[in-house]
Coordinates of C-alpha atoms in Angstrom, one line a residue:
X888 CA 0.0 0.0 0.0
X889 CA 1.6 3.3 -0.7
X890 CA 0.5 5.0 1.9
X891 CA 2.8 8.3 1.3
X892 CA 1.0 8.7 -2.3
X893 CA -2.0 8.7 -0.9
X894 CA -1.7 11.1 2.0
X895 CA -0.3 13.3 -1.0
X896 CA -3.0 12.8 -3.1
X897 CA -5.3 14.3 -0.1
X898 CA -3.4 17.0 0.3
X899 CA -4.3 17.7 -3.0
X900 CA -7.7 17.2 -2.8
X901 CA -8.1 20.3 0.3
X902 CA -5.3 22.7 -1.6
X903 CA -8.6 22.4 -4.7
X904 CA -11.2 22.1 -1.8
X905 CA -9.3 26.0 -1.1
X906 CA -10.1 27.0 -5.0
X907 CA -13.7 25.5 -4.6
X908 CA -14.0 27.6 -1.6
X909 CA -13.2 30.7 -3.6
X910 CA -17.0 30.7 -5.3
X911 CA -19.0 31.3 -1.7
X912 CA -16.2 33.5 -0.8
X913 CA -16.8 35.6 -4.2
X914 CA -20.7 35.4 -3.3
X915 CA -20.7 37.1 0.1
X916 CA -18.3 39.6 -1.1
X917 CA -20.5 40.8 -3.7
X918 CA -23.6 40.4 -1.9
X919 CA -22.0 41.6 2.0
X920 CA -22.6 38.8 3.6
X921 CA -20.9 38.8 7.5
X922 CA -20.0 35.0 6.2
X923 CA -16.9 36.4 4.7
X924 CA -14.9 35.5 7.8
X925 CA -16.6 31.7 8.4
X926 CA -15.4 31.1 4.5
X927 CA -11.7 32.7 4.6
X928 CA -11.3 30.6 8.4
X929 CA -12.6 27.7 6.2
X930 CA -10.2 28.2 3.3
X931 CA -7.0 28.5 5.9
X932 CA -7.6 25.4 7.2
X933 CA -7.7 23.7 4.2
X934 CA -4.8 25.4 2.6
X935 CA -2.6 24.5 5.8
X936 CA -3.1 21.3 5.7
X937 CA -3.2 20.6 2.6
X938 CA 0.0 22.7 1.8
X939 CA 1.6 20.4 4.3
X940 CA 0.6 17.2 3.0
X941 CA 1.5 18.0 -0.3
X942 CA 5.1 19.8 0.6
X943 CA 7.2 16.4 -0.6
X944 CA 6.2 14.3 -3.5
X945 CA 6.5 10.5 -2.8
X946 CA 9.1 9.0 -5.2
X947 CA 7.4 6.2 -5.4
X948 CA 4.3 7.5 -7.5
X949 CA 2.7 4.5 -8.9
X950 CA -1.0 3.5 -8.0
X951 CA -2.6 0.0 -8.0
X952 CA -6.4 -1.0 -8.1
X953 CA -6.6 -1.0 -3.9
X954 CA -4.7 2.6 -3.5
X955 CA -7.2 3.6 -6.1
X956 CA -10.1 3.1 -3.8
X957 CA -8.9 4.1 -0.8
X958 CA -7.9 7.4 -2.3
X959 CA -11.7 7.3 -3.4
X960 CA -13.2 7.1 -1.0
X961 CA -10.7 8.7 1.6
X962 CA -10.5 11.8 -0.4
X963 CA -14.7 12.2 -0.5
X964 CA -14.4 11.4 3.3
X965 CA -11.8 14.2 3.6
X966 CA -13.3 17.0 1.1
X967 CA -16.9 16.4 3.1
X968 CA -15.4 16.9 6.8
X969 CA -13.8 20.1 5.6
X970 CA -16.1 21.1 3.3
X971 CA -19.0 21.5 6.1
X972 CA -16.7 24.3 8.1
X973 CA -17.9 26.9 5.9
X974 CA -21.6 25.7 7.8
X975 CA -20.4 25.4 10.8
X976 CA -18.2 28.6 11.1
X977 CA -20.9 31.2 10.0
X978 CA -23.7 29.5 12.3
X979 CA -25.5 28.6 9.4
X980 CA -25.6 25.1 10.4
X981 CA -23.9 25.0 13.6
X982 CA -24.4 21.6 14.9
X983 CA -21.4 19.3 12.8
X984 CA -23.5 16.3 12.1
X985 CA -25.9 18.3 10.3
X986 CA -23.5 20.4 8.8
X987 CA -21.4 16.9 7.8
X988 CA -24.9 15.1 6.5
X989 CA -25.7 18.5 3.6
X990 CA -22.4 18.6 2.4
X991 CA -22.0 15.0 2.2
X992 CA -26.0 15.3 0.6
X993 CA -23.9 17.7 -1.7
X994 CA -21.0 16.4 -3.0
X995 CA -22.4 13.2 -3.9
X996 CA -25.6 15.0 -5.6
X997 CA -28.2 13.7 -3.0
X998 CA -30.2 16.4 -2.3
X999 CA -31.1 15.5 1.1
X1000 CA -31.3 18.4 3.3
X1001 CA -32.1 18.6 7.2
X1002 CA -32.9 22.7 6.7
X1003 CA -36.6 23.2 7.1
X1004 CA -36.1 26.5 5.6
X1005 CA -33.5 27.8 2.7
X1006 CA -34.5 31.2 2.0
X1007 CA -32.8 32.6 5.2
X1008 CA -29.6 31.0 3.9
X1009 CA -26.8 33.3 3.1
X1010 CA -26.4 33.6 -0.2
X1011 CA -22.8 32.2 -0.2
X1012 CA -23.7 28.7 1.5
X1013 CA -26.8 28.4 -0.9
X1014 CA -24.0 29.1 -3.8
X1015 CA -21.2 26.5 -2.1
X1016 CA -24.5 24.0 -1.5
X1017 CA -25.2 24.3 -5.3
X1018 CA -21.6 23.9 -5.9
X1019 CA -20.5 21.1 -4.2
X1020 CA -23.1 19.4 -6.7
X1021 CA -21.5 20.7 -9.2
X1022 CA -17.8 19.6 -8.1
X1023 CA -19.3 15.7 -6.8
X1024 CA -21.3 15.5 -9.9
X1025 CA -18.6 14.5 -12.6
X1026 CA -16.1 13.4 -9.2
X1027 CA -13.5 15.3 -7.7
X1028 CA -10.5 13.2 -8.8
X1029 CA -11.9 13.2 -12.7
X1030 CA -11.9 16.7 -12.1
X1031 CA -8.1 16.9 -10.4
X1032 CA -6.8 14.6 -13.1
X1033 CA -7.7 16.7 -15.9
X1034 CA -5.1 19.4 -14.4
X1035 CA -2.3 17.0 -12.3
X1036 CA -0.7 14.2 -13.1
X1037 CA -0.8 12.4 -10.0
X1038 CA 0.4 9.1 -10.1
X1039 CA 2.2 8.6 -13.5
X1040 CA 0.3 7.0 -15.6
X1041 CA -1.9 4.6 -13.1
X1042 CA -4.8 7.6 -12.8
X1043 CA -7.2 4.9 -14.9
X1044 CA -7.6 3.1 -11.4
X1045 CA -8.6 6.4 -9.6
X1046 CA -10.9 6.7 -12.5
X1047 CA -12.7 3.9 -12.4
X1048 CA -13.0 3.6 -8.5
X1049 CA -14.8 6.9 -9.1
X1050 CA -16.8 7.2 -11.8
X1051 CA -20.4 5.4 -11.6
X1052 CA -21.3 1.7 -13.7
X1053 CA -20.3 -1.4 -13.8
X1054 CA -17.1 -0.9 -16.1
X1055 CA -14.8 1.9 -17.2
X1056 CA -13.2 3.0 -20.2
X1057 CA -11.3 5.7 -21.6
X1058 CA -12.9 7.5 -24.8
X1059 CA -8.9 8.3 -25.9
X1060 CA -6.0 6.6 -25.1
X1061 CA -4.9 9.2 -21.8
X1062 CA -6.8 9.1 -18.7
X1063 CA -5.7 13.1 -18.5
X1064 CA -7.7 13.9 -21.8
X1065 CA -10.5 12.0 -21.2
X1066 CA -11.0 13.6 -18.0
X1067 CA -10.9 16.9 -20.0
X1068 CA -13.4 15.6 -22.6
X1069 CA -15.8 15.0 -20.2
X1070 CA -15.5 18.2 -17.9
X1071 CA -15.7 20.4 -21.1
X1072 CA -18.7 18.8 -22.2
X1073 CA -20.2 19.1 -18.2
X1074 CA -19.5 22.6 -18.4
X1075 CA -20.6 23.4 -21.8
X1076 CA -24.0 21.5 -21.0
X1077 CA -24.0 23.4 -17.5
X1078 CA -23.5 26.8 -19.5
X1079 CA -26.1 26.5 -22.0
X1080 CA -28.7 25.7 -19.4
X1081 CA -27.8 29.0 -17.5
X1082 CA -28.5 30.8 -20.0
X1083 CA -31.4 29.5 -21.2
X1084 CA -32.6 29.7 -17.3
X1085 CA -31.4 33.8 -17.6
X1086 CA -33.7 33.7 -20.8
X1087 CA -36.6 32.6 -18.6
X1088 CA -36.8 35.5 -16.2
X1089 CA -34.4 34.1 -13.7
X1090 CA -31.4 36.3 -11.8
X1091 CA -27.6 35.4 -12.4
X1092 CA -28.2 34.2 -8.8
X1093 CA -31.1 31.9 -8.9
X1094 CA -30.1 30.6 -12.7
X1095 CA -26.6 29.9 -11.8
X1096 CA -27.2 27.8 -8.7
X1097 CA -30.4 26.0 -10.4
X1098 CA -28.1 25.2 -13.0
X1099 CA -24.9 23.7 -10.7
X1100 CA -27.5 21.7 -9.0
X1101 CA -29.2 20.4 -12.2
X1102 CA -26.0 19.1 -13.8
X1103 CA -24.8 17.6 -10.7
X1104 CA -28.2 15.7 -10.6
X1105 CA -28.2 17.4 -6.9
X1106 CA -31.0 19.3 -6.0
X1107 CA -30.8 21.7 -3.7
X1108 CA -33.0 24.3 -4.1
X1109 CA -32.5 27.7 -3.1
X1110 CA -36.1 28.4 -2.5
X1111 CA -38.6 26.5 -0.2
X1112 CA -41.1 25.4 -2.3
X1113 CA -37.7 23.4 -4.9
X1114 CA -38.7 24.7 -8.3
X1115 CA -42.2 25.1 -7.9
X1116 CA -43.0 28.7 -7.7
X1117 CA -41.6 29.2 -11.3
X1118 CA -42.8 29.3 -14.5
X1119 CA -43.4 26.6 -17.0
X1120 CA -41.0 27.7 -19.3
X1121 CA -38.0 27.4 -16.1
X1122 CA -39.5 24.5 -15.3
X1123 CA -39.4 22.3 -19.1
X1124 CA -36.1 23.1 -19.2
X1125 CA -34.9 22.2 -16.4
X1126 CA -37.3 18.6 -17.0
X1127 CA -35.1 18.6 -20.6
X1128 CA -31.6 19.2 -18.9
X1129 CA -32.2 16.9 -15.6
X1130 CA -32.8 13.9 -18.4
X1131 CA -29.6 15.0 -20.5
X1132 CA -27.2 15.3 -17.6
X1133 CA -28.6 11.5 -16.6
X1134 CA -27.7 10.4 -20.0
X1135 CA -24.1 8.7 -20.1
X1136 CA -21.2 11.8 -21.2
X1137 CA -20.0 8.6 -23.9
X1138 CA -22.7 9.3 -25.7
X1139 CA -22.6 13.5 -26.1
X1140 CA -18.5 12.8 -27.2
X1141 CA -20.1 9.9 -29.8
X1142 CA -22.6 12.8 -31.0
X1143 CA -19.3 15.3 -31.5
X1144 CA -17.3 12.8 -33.1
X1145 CA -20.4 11.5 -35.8
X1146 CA -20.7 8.2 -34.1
X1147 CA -24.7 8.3 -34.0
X1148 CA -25.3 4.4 -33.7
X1149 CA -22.7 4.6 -30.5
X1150 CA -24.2 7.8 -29.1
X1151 CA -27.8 6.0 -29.4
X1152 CA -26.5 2.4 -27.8
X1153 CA -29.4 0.2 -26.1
X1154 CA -28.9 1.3 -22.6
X1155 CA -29.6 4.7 -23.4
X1156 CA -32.6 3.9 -25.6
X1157 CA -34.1 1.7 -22.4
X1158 CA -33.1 4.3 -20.5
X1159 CA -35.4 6.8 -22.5
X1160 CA -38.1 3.9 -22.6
X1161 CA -38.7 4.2 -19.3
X1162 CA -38.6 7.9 -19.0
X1163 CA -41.9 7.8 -21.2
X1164 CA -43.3 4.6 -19.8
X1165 CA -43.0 6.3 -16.8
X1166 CA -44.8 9.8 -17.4
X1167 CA -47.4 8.0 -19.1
X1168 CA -48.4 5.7 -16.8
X1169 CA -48.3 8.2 -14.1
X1170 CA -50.0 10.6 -15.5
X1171 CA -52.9 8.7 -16.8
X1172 CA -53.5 8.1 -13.1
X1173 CA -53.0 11.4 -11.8
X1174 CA -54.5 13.3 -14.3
X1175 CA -58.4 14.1 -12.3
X1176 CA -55.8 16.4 -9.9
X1177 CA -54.4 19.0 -12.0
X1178 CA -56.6 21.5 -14.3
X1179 CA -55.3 20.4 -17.5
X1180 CA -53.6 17.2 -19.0
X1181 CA -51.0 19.5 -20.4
X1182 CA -50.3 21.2 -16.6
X1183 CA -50.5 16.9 -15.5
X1184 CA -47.9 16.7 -18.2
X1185 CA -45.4 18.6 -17.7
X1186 CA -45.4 18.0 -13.5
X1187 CA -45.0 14.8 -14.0
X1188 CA -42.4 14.5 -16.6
X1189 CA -40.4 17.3 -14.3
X1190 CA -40.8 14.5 -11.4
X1191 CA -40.4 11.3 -13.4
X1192 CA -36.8 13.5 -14.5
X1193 CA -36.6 14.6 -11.6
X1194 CA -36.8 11.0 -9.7
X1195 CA -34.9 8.7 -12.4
X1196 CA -31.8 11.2 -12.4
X1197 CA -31.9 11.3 -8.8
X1198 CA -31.5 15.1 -8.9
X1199 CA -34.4 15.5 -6.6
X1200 CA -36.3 19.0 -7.3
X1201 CA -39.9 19.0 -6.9
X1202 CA -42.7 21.6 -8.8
X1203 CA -45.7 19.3 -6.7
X1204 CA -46.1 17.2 -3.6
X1205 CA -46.3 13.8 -5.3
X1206 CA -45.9 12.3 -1.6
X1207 CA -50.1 13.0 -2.4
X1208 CA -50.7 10.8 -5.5
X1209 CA -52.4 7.9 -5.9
X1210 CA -50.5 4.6 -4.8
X1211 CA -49.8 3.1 -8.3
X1212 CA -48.1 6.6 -9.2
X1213 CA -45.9 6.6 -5.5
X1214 CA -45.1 2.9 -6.6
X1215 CA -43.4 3.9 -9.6
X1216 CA -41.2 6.5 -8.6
X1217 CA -40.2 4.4 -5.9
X1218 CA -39.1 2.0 -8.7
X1219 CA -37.6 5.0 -10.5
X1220 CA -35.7 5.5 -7.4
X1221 CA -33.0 2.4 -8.0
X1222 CA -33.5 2.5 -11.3
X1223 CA -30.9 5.4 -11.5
X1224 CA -29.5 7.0 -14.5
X1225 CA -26.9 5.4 -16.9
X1226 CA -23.5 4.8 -16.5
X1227 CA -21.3 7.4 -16.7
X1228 CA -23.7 10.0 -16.2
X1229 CA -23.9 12.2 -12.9
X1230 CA -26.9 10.3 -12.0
X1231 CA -27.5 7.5 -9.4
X1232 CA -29.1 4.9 -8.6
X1233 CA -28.5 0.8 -9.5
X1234 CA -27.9 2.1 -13.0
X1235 CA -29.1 1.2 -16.3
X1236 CA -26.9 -0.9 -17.7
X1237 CA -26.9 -3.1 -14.6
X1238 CA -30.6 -3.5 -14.7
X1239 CA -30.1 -4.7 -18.5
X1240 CA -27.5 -7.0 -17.2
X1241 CA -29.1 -8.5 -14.5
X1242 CA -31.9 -9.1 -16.8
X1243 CA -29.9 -10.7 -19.3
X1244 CA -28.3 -13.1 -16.7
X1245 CA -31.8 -14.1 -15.8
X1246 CA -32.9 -14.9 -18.9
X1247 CA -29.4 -17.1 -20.2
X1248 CA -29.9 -18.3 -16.5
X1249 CA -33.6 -19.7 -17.7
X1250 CA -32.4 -20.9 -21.0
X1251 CA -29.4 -22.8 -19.2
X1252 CA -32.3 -24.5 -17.4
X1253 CA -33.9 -25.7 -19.9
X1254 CA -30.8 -26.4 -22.3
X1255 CA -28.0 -27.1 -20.0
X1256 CA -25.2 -28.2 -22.4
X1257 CA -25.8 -24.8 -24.3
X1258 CA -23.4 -22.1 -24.2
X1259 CA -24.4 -18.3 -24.4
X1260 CA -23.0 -15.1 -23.4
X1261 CA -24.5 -11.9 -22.5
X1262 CA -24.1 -9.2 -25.0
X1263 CA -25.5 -5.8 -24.8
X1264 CA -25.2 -3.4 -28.8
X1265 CA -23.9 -6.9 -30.1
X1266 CA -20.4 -6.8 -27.9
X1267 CA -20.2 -9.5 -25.8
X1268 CA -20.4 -9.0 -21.5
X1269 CA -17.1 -10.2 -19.7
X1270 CA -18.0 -12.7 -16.9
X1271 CA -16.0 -10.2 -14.6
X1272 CA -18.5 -7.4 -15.5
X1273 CA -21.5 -9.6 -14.8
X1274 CA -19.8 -11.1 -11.5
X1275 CA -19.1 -7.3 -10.6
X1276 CA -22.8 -7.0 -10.8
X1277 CA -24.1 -9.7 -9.3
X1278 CA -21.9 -8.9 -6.4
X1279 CA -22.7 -5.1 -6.4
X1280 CA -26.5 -6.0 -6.1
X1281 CA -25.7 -8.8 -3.4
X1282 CA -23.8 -6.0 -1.5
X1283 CA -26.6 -3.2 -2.3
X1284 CA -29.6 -5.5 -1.2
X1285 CA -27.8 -5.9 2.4
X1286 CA -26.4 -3.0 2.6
X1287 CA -30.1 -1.3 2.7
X1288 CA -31.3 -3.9 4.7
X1289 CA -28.8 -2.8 7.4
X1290 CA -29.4 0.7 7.2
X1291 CA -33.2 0.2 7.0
X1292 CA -32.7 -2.0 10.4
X1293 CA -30.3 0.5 12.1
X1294 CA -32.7 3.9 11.7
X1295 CA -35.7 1.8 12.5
X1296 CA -34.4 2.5 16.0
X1297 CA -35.8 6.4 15.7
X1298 CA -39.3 4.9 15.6
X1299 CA -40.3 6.4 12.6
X1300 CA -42.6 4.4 9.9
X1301 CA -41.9 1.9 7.4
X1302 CA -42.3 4.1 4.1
X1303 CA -40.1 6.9 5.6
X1304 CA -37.5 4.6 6.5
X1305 CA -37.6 2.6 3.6
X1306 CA -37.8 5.7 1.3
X1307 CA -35.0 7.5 3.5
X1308 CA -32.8 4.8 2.8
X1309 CA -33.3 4.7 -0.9
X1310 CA -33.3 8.5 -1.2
X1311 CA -29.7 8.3 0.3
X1312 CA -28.2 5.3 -1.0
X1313 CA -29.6 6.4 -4.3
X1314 CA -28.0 9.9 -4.5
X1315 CA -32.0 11.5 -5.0
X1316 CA -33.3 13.2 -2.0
X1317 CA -36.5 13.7 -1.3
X1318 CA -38.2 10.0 -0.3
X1319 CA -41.9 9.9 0.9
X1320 CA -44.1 10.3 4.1
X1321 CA -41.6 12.3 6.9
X1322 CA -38.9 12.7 4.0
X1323 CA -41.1 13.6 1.7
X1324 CA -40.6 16.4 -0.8
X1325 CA -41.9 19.1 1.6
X1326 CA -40.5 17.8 4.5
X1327 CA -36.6 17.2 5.5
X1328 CA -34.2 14.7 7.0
X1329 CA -34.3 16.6 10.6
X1330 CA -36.9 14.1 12.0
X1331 CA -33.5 11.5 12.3
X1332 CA -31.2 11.0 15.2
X1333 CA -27.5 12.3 15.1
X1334 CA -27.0 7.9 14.8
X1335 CA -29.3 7.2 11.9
X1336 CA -28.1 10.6 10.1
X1337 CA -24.3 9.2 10.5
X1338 CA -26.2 5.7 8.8
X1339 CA -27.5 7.9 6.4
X1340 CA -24.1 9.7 5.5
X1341 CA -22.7 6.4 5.0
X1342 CA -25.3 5.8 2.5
X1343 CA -24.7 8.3 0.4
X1344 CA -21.0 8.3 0.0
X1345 CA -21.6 4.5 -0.4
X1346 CA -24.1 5.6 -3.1
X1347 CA -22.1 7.8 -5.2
X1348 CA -18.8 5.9 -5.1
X1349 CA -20.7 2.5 -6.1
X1350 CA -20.3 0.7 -2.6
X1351 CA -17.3 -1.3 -3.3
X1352 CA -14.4 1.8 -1.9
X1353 CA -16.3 2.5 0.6
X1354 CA -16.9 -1.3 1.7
X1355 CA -13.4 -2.0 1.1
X1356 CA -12.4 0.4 3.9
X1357 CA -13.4 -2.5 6.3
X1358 CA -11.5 -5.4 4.4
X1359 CA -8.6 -6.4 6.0
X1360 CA -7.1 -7.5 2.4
X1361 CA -6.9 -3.6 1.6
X1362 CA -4.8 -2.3 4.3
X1363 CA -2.2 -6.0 4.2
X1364 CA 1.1 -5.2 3.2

């Protein structure tokens, strides 16, 4: 284990954490906010420790598959603990565990918030609780790749420890530039959506942190009521964006590069399927509650988008629909976004694998001296990708059991437990009943929101580096 590289690589990882912090320190400057202080204390810290960890490169430099996740998932641990001093410093959220659980809800684009009320914020912690969706969204290390060159030549294990589905690939032959690739076309995305947001009546203010945490698949919201008090016009494009940014990057280079058939590959075609399955179905059965089917419409597509990319806003209280239509978005829930989006969830592609194994596992049944492999857009499905899966769902399914078990202890009911859990583990937010999307994650103990936490990180990073923190096999020499 080299352990210097990675204490390095941390150090790294707070001296960018003192950049990032540079955005809420712009915002209370410019709108004279008394947070100024909380936010230059915050970046201090960070820039002293991380100056210090980071004062002697390690000769040794080279990174294996086990460094790679602890770095992971160390280096979200790390940029979550010191990213909630900002919170905690300016008394806008001075207990820690609360401050801990919305920036941990932030940088891995959950949305789950334990603030009963936003609009009192200070400006600059609603703009650093947008950002830190915006930084977690593509992942931190993707991001610091695209600028250092950290561990010479072995950053493709960093990469795929962090970046969401079941396998990993570079769309050019350096890690460095395909880290760039996908950041420019995150921004660019990011950009255009501003804009059009501006174009809808919106201030820089509002548009700018709408449109970090709609490309980050996040959610916060920086009024009360989510995105519900504006107009249609804000609210359809956000409904088109939240669906794009939950659509695999892959597929928006393939698009650049003329690759059409590659950009339009079968898990983003399910993917899409169910999008419109989804608003259909819902809103055949909830249309008797809104005035039009074109107002019935267009809330539900902003929820089915906003559910399935696990981004979280809200425009209505669907905690108040009919049964069938609170069944499906709990099934939109783990159903996720696709890989290598900034969405969460199980993920696309898994579900297609998983389905695929089910149905070879049948025909083996039935024929047992034939011999088939999986294949998803006609390329065939290495038995270590569909072992990684199989054991990422054995791993999820207990996983949420135990989390479901251990904040049963607050006493609260099933559906908000159950819902809680998925909202976290998932990287979406708002659940149902008490965690509803009017109500927040306050109603938890300090325990179940440290449960919770865990969930979320676990979430975003895809279990394994997180889980692999507690293996013995990862720290033996």
């Amino acid at each position: 284990m080299n352990f210097r590289m990675i204490i390095y690589i941390l150090g790294w990882i707070l001296v960018f954490e003192t950049i990032f912090l540079l955005i809420p320190l712009v915002t209370a400057i410019i709108y004279g906010e008394s947070c100024v202080t909380a936010v230059l204390l915050s970046i201090a810290v960070c820039l002293a420790v991380g100056g210090l960890l980071i004062i002697k490169k390690p000769k040794n430099t080279v990174l294996y598959s086990r460094e790679g996740f602890v770095i992971v998932s160390m280096s979200w641990i790390v940029l979550s603990l010191f990213g909630s001093l900002p919170f905690v410093f300016s008394g806008a959220i001075p207990n820690f565990i609360d401050a801990l659980f919305e920036t941990v809800s932030g940088f891995t684009t959950t949305g789950a918030s334990i603030l009963s009320e936003v609009e009192t914020m200070p400006r600059a912690m609603l703009m650093w609780r947008s950002f830190t969706h915006w930084v977690g969204g593509m992942g931190v290390l993707v991001f610091i790749m695209a600028f250092i060159p950290l561990s010479g030549g072995q950053n493709i294990h960093i990469m795929k420890a962090e970046s969401p589905g079941p396998s990993v690939s570079k769309l050019v032959p350096k890690v460095k530039t395909t880290a760039l690739i996908l950041y420019s076309i995150y921004f660019v995305l990011t950009l255009v959506e501003f804009v059009l947001l501006l174009f809808g009546g919106m201030s820089v203010f509002e548009a700018l942190n709408t449109a970090l945490a709609t490309a980050g698949t996040g959610g916060f919201g920086i009024k009360n009521d989510s995105l519900g008090g504006y107009s249609p016009y804000i609210q359809i494009v956000v409904t088109v964006f939240m669906i794009m940014f939950a659509i695999n990057f892959g597929s928006y280079y393939f698009v650049i590069s003329g690759k059409l058939r590659e950009a339009l590959n079968k898990e983003v075609r399910i993917f899409l399927i169910i999008v419109f399955s989804a608003i259909t179905i819902i809103t055949l059965n909830v249309r008797g509650m809104f005035d039009s089917i074109g107002e019935a419409v267009r809330h539900v597509s902003f929820t089915v988008a906003s559910i399935i990319s696990t981004t979280g806003f809200s425009t209505v209280d669907f905690d108040l629909w009919p049964e069938l239509s609170r069944t499906v978005i709990v099934l939109l829930m783990f159903v996720g976004g696709c890989a290598g989006s900034t969405g969460g969830g199980i993920k696309v592609t898994r579900v297609i694998i998983l389905v695929k194994g089910l149905a070879k596992e049948l025909e083996v049944m039935i024929h047992p001296k034939q011999l088939k492999k999986i294949s998803v857009d006609s390329k065939p499905i290495e038995h270590e990708v569909v072992r990684s899966v199989n054991s990422y769902l054995v791993c999820y399914v207990l996983l949420f059991a135990a989390s479901a078990a251990l904040i049963s202890i607050d006493e609260h009911d099933l559906i908000t437990n159950f819902t809680a859990v998925s909202a976290s583990i998932n990287n979406i937010g708002p659940g149902l009943e008490l965690v509803g999307p009017t109500q927040n994650f306050s109603v938890f103990s300090a325990p179940s929101k440290l449960v919770l936490i865990f969930d979320m990180l676990a979430g975003r990073l895809e279990l394994f580096p997180m889980l692999l923190l507690f293996s013995r096999a990862t720290w033996k020499k």
